[in-house]
CSV table of C-alpha atoms and ligand atoms in Angstrom, one decimal:
chain,number,residue,atom,x,y,z
A,1,MET,CA,0.6,-17.1,-6.0
A,2,SER,CA,2.0,-16.5,-2.5
A,3,ALA,CA,4.8,-14.0,-2.3
A,4,THR,CA,7.6,-14.1,0.3
A,5,PRO,CA,8.1,-10.7,1.7
A,6,THR,CA,11.6,-9.3,0.9
A,7,THR,CA,11.2,-5.9,2.6
A,8,SER,CA,11.8,-4.4,6.0
A,9,ASN,CA,8.9,-2.0,5.6
A,10,PRO,CA,6.2,-3.7,7.7
A,11,ASN,CA,3.4,-1.8,5.8
A,12,LYS,CA,4.6,-3.2,2.5
A,13,ALA,CA,5.3,-6.7,3.9
A,14,LEU,CA,1.8,-6.9,5.3
A,15,TRP,CA,0.2,-6.4,1.8
A,16,GLU,CA,2.8,-8.4,-0.1
A,17,LYS,CA,2.0,-11.3,2.2
A,18,GLY,CA,-0.4,-13.9,0.9
A,19,ASP,CA,-2.3,-12.9,-2.2
A,20,PHE,CA,-4.9,-10.1,-1.9
A,21,THR,CA,-6.1,-10.8,-5.5
A,22,ARG,CA,-8.0,-13.7,-4.0
A,23,LEU,CA,-10.0,-11.3,-1.9
A,24,ALA,CA,-10.3,-8.7,-4.6
A,25,ASP,CA,-12.0,-11.3,-6.8
A,26,THR,CA,-14.9,-11.2,-4.4
A,27,MET,CA,-15.3,-7.4,-4.6
A,28,ARG,CA,-15.4,-6.8,-8.3
A,29,GLY,CA,-19.1,-5.9,-8.6
A,30,SER,CA,-18.9,-3.1,-6.0
A,31,GLY,CA,-15.6,-1.9,-7.6
A,32,GLU,CA,-17.5,-1.4,-10.8
A,33,ALA,CA,-20.4,0.3,-9.0
A,34,VAL,CA,-17.9,2.8,-7.4
A,35,ALA,CA,-16.3,3.4,-10.8
A,36,ARG,CA,-19.7,4.2,-12.3
A,37,SER,CA,-20.5,6.6,-9.4
A,38,VAL,CA,-17.5,8.9,-9.5
A,39,GLY,CA,-18.3,10.8,-12.7
A,40,ILE,CA,-15.7,9.5,-15.0
A,41,THR,CA,-15.4,11.3,-18.4
A,42,LYS,CA,-13.3,10.3,-21.4
A,43,GLY,CA,-9.7,11.2,-20.9
A,44,MET,CA,-10.1,12.2,-17.3
A,45,LYS,CA,-6.8,11.8,-15.4
A,46,VAL,CA,-7.3,9.5,-12.5
A,47,LEU,CA,-5.0,8.3,-9.7
A,48,ASP,CA,-6.2,5.1,-7.9
A,49,LEU,CA,-4.2,5.0,-4.7
A,50,GLY,CA,-3.7,1.8,-2.8
A,51,CYS,CA,-5.3,0.3,-5.9
A,52,GLY,CA,-4.6,-3.4,-5.3
A,53,ASP,CA,-4.9,-5.3,-8.6
A,54,GLY,CA,-7.4,-2.7,-9.9
A,55,THR,CA,-10.9,-3.5,-8.6
A,56,THR,CA,-11.9,0.2,-9.1
A,57,ALA,CA,-9.0,1.3,-11.4
A,58,LEU,CA,-9.8,-1.2,-14.2
A,59,PRO,CA,-13.5,-0.3,-14.5
A,60,GLN,CA,-12.6,3.4,-14.4
A,61,ALA,CA,-10.3,2.8,-17.4
A,62,VAL,CA,-13.1,0.8,-19.2
A,63,LEU,CA,-15.2,4.0,-18.8
A,64,GLY,CA,-12.5,5.9,-20.7
A,65,ALA,CA,-10.4,7.5,-17.9
A,66,ASP,CA,-6.6,7.6,-18.2
A,67,VAL,CA,-5.8,5.7,-15.0
A,68,LEU,CA,-2.6,5.3,-13.0
A,69,GLY,CA,-2.9,2.8,-10.1
A,70,VAL,CA,-0.3,3.2,-7.3
A,71,ASP,CA,0.2,0.6,-4.7
A,72,ILE,CA,2.9,-0.3,-2.2
A,73,ALA,CA,2.7,-4.1,-2.9
A,74,SER,CA,4.8,-5.1,-5.9
A,75,ASN,CA,2.9,-8.4,-6.4
A,76,LEU,CA,-0.4,-6.4,-6.7
A,77,VAL,CA,1.1,-3.9,-9.1
A,78,ALA,CA,2.2,-6.8,-11.3
A,79,ALA,CA,-1.2,-8.4,-11.0
A,80,GLY,CA,-2.8,-5.1,-12.0
A,81,ASN,CA,-0.6,-4.7,-15.0
A,82,ARG,CA,-1.4,-8.2,-16.1
A,83,ARG,CA,-5.1,-7.5,-15.9
A,84,ALA,CA,-4.7,-4.3,-17.9
A,85,GLN,CA,-2.9,-6.2,-20.6
A,86,GLU,CA,-5.4,-9.0,-20.7
A,87,ARG,CA,-8.2,-6.5,-21.1
A,88,GLY,CA,-6.3,-4.6,-23.7
A,89,LEU,CA,-6.4,-1.3,-21.8
A,90,PRO,CA,-3.5,1.0,-22.8
A,91,ASN,CA,-5.1,3.7,-20.7
A,92,LEU,CA,-4.5,1.7,-17.5
A,93,ARG,CA,-1.1,1.2,-15.8
A,94,PHE,CA,0.1,0.3,-12.3
A,95,GLU,CA,3.2,1.3,-10.5
A,96,GLU,CA,4.7,0.9,-7.0
A,97,GLY,CA,4.5,3.8,-4.6
A,98,ASP,CA,3.6,4.8,-1.1
A,99,ALA,CA,0.6,7.0,-0.4
A,100,SER,CA,2.5,8.7,2.4
A,101,ASN,CA,5.0,10.0,-0.1
A,102,LEU,CA,4.0,10.3,-3.7
A,103,GLN,CA,7.4,11.6,-4.9
A,104,GLY,CA,7.6,11.5,-8.6
A,105,LEU,CA,4.0,12.5,-9.1
A,106,ALA,CA,3.8,16.2,-10.1
A,107,ALA,CA,1.5,18.6,-8.2
A,108,GLY,CA,-2.0,19.0,-9.8
A,109,ARG,CA,-1.5,16.1,-12.2
A,110,PHE,CA,-4.9,14.4,-11.6
A,111,ASP,CA,-8.5,15.4,-12.0
A,112,LEU,CA,-9.6,12.7,-9.6
A,113,VAL,CA,-7.9,10.7,-6.9
A,114,VAL,CA,-9.8,7.6,-5.8
A,115,SER,CA,-8.8,5.4,-2.9
A,116,LEU,CA,-11.1,2.6,-1.8
A,117,PHE,CA,-9.7,1.0,1.4
A,118,GLY,CA,-6.2,1.8,0.1
A,119,ALA,CA,-4.7,5.1,1.4
A,120,MET,CA,-6.3,4.4,4.8
A,121,PHE,CA,-3.7,1.7,5.3
A,122,ALA,CA,-0.7,3.9,4.8
A,123,PRO,CA,1.3,5.2,7.7
A,124,ARG,CA,1.4,8.9,8.6
A,125,PRO,CA,-2.2,9.9,7.7
A,126,ALA,CA,-1.6,13.6,7.8
A,127,ASP,CA,1.1,13.2,5.1
A,128,VAL,CA,-1.3,11.0,3.1
A,129,ALA,CA,-4.0,13.7,3.1
A,130,LYS,CA,-1.4,16.3,2.1
A,131,GLU,CA,-0.1,14.1,-0.8
A,132,MET,CA,-3.6,13.4,-2.1
A,133,VAL,CA,-4.4,17.1,-2.1
A,134,ARG,CA,-1.0,18.0,-3.7
A,135,VAL,CA,-1.4,15.7,-6.7
A,136,THR,CA,-5.1,16.8,-7.4
A,137,ARG,CA,-5.6,19.8,-9.6
A,138,ARG,CA,-7.5,22.8,-8.2
A,139,GLY,CA,-11.1,22.1,-9.1
A,140,GLY,CA,-10.5,18.4,-9.0
A,141,ARG,CA,-11.8,15.8,-6.5
A,142,ILE,CA,-10.7,13.1,-4.1
A,143,VAL,CA,-13.0,10.2,-3.3
A,144,MET,CA,-12.0,7.9,-0.4
A,145,GLY,CA,-13.7,4.8,0.9
A,146,ASN,CA,-12.8,4.0,4.6
A,147,TRP,CA,-13.9,1.2,6.9
A,148,ILE,CA,-15.6,2.5,10.0
A,149,PRO,CA,-14.3,1.5,13.5
A,150,GLY,CA,-17.0,-0.2,15.7
A,151,ASP,CA,-19.3,-0.7,12.7
A,152,PRO,CA,-21.4,-3.9,13.1
A,153,THR,CA,-20.8,-5.0,9.4
A,154,LEU,CA,-18.2,-7.4,8.1
A,155,VAL,CA,-14.8,-5.7,7.8
A,156,ALA,CA,-14.8,-3.8,11.0
A,157,GLN,CA,-15.9,-6.9,12.8
A,158,ILE,CA,-13.1,-9.1,11.2
A,159,LEU,CA,-10.6,-6.5,12.4
A,160,ARG,CA,-12.1,-6.3,15.9
A,161,ILE,CA,-12.1,-10.1,16.3
A,162,SER,CA,-8.6,-10.4,14.8
A,163,SER,CA,-7.1,-7.7,17.0
A,164,ALA,CA,-8.1,-9.7,20.1
A,165,TYR,CA,-5.8,-12.5,19.0
A,166,SER,CA,-2.9,-10.3,17.8
A,167,PRO,CA,-0.1,-8.7,19.7
A,168,PRO,CA,-0.6,-5.0,20.5
A,169,PRO,CA,0.6,-2.7,17.7
A,170,PRO,CA,3.9,-1.0,18.1
A,171,GLU,CA,4.1,2.3,20.0
A,172,GLY,CA,2.9,5.3,17.9
A,173,PHE,CA,1.0,3.1,15.5
A,174,VAL,CA,-2.1,5.0,14.2
A,175,SER,CA,-4.9,2.6,13.4
A,176,PRO,CA,-6.1,2.7,9.7
A,177,MET,CA,-9.6,2.6,11.1
A,178,THR,CA,-9.2,6.2,12.3
A,179,TRP,CA,-9.9,7.2,8.7
A,180,GLY,CA,-13.4,6.0,9.3
A,181,VAL,CA,-14.1,8.8,11.8
A,182,GLU,CA,-15.4,12.1,10.3
A,183,SER,CA,-13.6,14.4,12.7
A,184,ASN,CA,-10.2,12.8,11.9
A,185,VAL,CA,-10.9,13.2,8.1
A,186,LEU,CA,-11.7,16.8,8.6
A,187,GLU,CA,-8.6,17.4,10.7
A,188,ARG,CA,-6.3,15.6,8.2
A,189,PHE,CA,-7.6,17.4,5.1
A,190,GLY,CA,-7.8,20.6,7.1
A,191,GLY,CA,-4.1,20.2,7.7
A,192,ALA,CA,-3.7,19.9,4.0
A,193,GLY,CA,-5.5,23.3,3.5
A,194,VAL,CA,-9.0,22.0,2.6
A,195,ALA,CA,-11.9,23.9,4.3
A,196,ARG,CA,-14.4,21.7,6.0
A,197,GLU,CA,-17.3,22.8,3.7
A,198,ARG,CA,-15.4,21.2,0.8
A,199,ILE,CA,-15.6,17.8,2.5
A,200,ALA,CA,-18.7,15.6,2.2
A,201,PHE,CA,-19.5,12.4,3.9
A,202,ALA,CA,-21.9,9.5,3.1
A,203,ARG,CA,-22.5,5.9,4.2
A,204,ASP,CA,-22.1,3.4,1.4
A,205,THR,CA,-22.0,-0.3,1.0
A,206,TYR,CA,-19.5,-2.8,-0.5
A,207,MET,CA,-20.6,-6.3,-1.3
A,208,PHE,CA,-18.4,-9.4,-0.9
A,209,GLU,CA,-19.6,-12.2,-3.2
A,210,PHE,CA,-18.0,-15.7,-2.8
A,211,PRO,CA,-19.1,-18.8,-4.7
A,212,GLY,CA,-19.2,-21.1,-1.7
A,213,ARG,CA,-20.2,-21.4,1.9
A,214,PRO,CA,-19.1,-18.7,4.5
A,215,ALA,CA,-16.6,-21.1,6.0
A,216,GLY,CA,-14.9,-21.4,2.6
A,217,PHE,CA,-14.7,-17.6,2.4
A,218,VAL,CA,-13.2,-17.5,5.9
A,219,ASP,CA,-10.6,-19.9,4.6
A,220,VAL,CA,-9.7,-17.5,1.8
A,221,PHE,CA,-9.0,-14.8,4.4
A,222,ARG,CA,-7.0,-17.2,6.5
A,223,ARG,CA,-4.8,-18.3,3.6
A,224,TYR,CA,-4.5,-15.1,1.5
A,225,TYR,CA,-5.3,-11.9,3.4
A,226,GLY,CA,-2.2,-10.5,5.2
A,227,PRO,CA,-3.9,-9.1,8.3
A,228,THR,CA,-5.9,-12.3,8.9
A,229,MET,CA,-2.9,-14.5,8.2
A,230,ASN,CA,-1.0,-12.6,10.9
A,231,ALA,CA,-3.9,-13.0,13.3
A,232,PHE,CA,-3.9,-16.7,12.8
A,233,GLU,CA,-0.1,-16.9,13.2
A,234,ALA,CA,-0.4,-15.1,16.5
A,235,ALA,CA,-3.4,-17.2,17.6
A,236,GLU,CA,-1.5,-20.5,16.7
A,237,LYS,CA,1.4,-19.5,19.0
A,238,ASN,CA,-1.1,-19.1,21.8
A,239,GLY,CA,-3.0,-22.3,21.0
A,240,ARG,CA,-6.1,-20.2,20.1
A,241,ALA,CA,-6.4,-20.6,16.4
A,242,ALA,CA,-9.5,-22.8,16.7
A,243,ASP,CA,-11.2,-20.1,18.8
A,244,LEU,CA,-10.4,-17.4,16.1
A,245,LEU,CA,-11.7,-19.7,13.4
A,246,ARG,CA,-14.9,-20.3,15.3
A,247,GLU,CA,-15.5,-16.6,15.8
A,248,LEU,CA,-14.8,-15.7,12.2
A,249,GLU,CA,-17.0,-18.5,10.9
A,250,ALA,CA,-19.9,-17.4,13.2
A,251,LEU,CA,-19.5,-13.8,12.0
A,252,PHE,CA,-19.5,-14.7,8.3
A,253,GLU,CA,-22.4,-17.1,8.7
A,254,SER,CA,-24.5,-14.6,10.6
A,255,GLN,CA,-23.9,-11.9,8.0
A,256,ASN,CA,-24.5,-14.0,4.9
A,257,ARG,CA,-27.5,-12.9,2.9
A,258,HIS,CA,-27.6,-16.3,1.1
A,259,ALA,CA,-28.0,-18.3,4.4
A,260,GLY,CA,-28.3,-22.1,3.7
A,261,ARG,CA,-27.2,-21.8,0.1
A,262,ASP,CA,-23.8,-22.7,-1.4
A,263,ALA,CA,-23.0,-19.0,-1.9
A,264,THR,CA,-21.9,-16.1,0.3
A,265,SER,CA,-23.0,-12.5,-0.2
A,266,ILE,CA,-22.1,-10.2,2.7
A,267,PRO,CA,-22.5,-6.4,2.8
A,268,ALA,CA,-20.0,-4.1,4.5
A,269,THR,CA,-20.7,-0.4,5.3
A,270,PHE,CA,-18.0,2.2,4.6
A,271,LEU,CA,-17.6,5.9,5.0
A,272,ARG,CA,-17.4,7.6,1.6
A,273,VAL,CA,-15.5,10.9,1.7
A,274,THR,CA,-15.6,13.4,-1.2
A,275,VAL,CA,-13.2,16.3,-1.1
A,276,SER,CA,-13.5,19.2,-3.6
A,277,VAL,CA,-10.0,20.5,-4.0
B,301,LIG,C1,-7.8,-3.6,1.3
B,301,LIG,S1,-6.7,-3.5,0.0
B,301,LIG,C2,-7.7,-2.6,-1.2
B,301,LIG,C3,-7.2,-2.6,-2.6
B,301,LIG,C4,-8.1,-1.9,-3.7
B,301,LIG,N1,-8.2,-0.5,-3.5
B,301,LIG,C5,-9.4,-2.6,-3.8
B,301,LIG,O1,-10.4,-2.0,-3.5
B,301,LIG,O2,-9.4,-3.8,-4.1
B,301,LIG,C6,-5.5,-2.3,0.6
B,301,LIG,C7,-4.5,-1.9,-0.5
B,301,LIG,O3,-3.8,-0.7,0.0
B,301,LIG,C8,-2.4,-0.9,-0.3
B,301,LIG,N2,-1.6,-0.1,0.5
B,301,LIG,C9,-1.3,-0.3,1.9
B,301,LIG,N3,-0.5,0.6,2.3
B,301,LIG,C10,-0.2,1.4,1.3
B,301,LIG,C11,0.7,2.5,1.1
B,301,LIG,N4,1.4,3.0,2.1
B,301,LIG,N5,0.7,3.1,-0.1
B,301,LIG,C12,0.1,2.6,-1.2
B,301,LIG,N6,-0.7,1.5,-1.1
B,301,LIG,C13,-0.9,0.9,0.1
B,301,LIG,C14,-2.2,-2.4,-0.2
B,301,LIG,O4,-1.1,-2.9,-0.8
B,301,LIG,C15,-3.5,-3.0,-0.8
B,301,LIG,O5,-3.5,-3.2,-2.2
């Protein structure tokens, strides 16, 4: 389903554009692996922030947590609630909200706040860090996954290539990729009152698994992933869409671990941040 944006909030419009569930379908295995790795216990109160349609939220609920998914995109919230219902998970629900301002969520409400490539896309990163800390109970944890700027693997390279075809961002725009730099993470959580020795970093890997050739996977990004859709729209205006397509297809082809087969499996490195609140 392709949603027509009905909002003047560019952050929301970007993620309501297209249909991110088509991408999320290629990331389910790693979402389950992350859920298994964060120490879920039965009844644990979890906030999954920038949750999409629940790639990590749903398996956390399957493991017995009481999970609230919050996302700015109304179409993804609806998709998440449909998935929870289909799987018969009363302990999983999704609602609309902005990671920069979690009004309505009480302080200290969650044992664990998880955000895989979600909160990093919200504006005002200092506020995002403060809000994540505020809603986590003392003794609880925050686990973030953030793409890393300049990293040679898939996602950072898609964003690097796409930005060369897109108009410059508006004045004052803070790139989401700044969340992939440890010093920024320390500064932002430091501003929220967290001492640096309570913040740990690790490199981790997400796998993208697509049942077809890399060019077919690029086409999914082109048709359904807001940031790539925007890059193609800008490139088309400049008559450069074919160049963008060629660059992305070469990238996906070169990173595919199933080269020559009718399947695509591409790893992407991310910065895993664990904050003890
Ligand atoms: C790359 S997707 C990741 C989704 C999900 N965490 C996953 O792993 O599939 C980024 C998500 O962040 C959400 N998002 C972007 N800005 C947000 C904000 N300000 N507040 C809450 N969610 C936001 C988007 O709507 C989108 O679902």
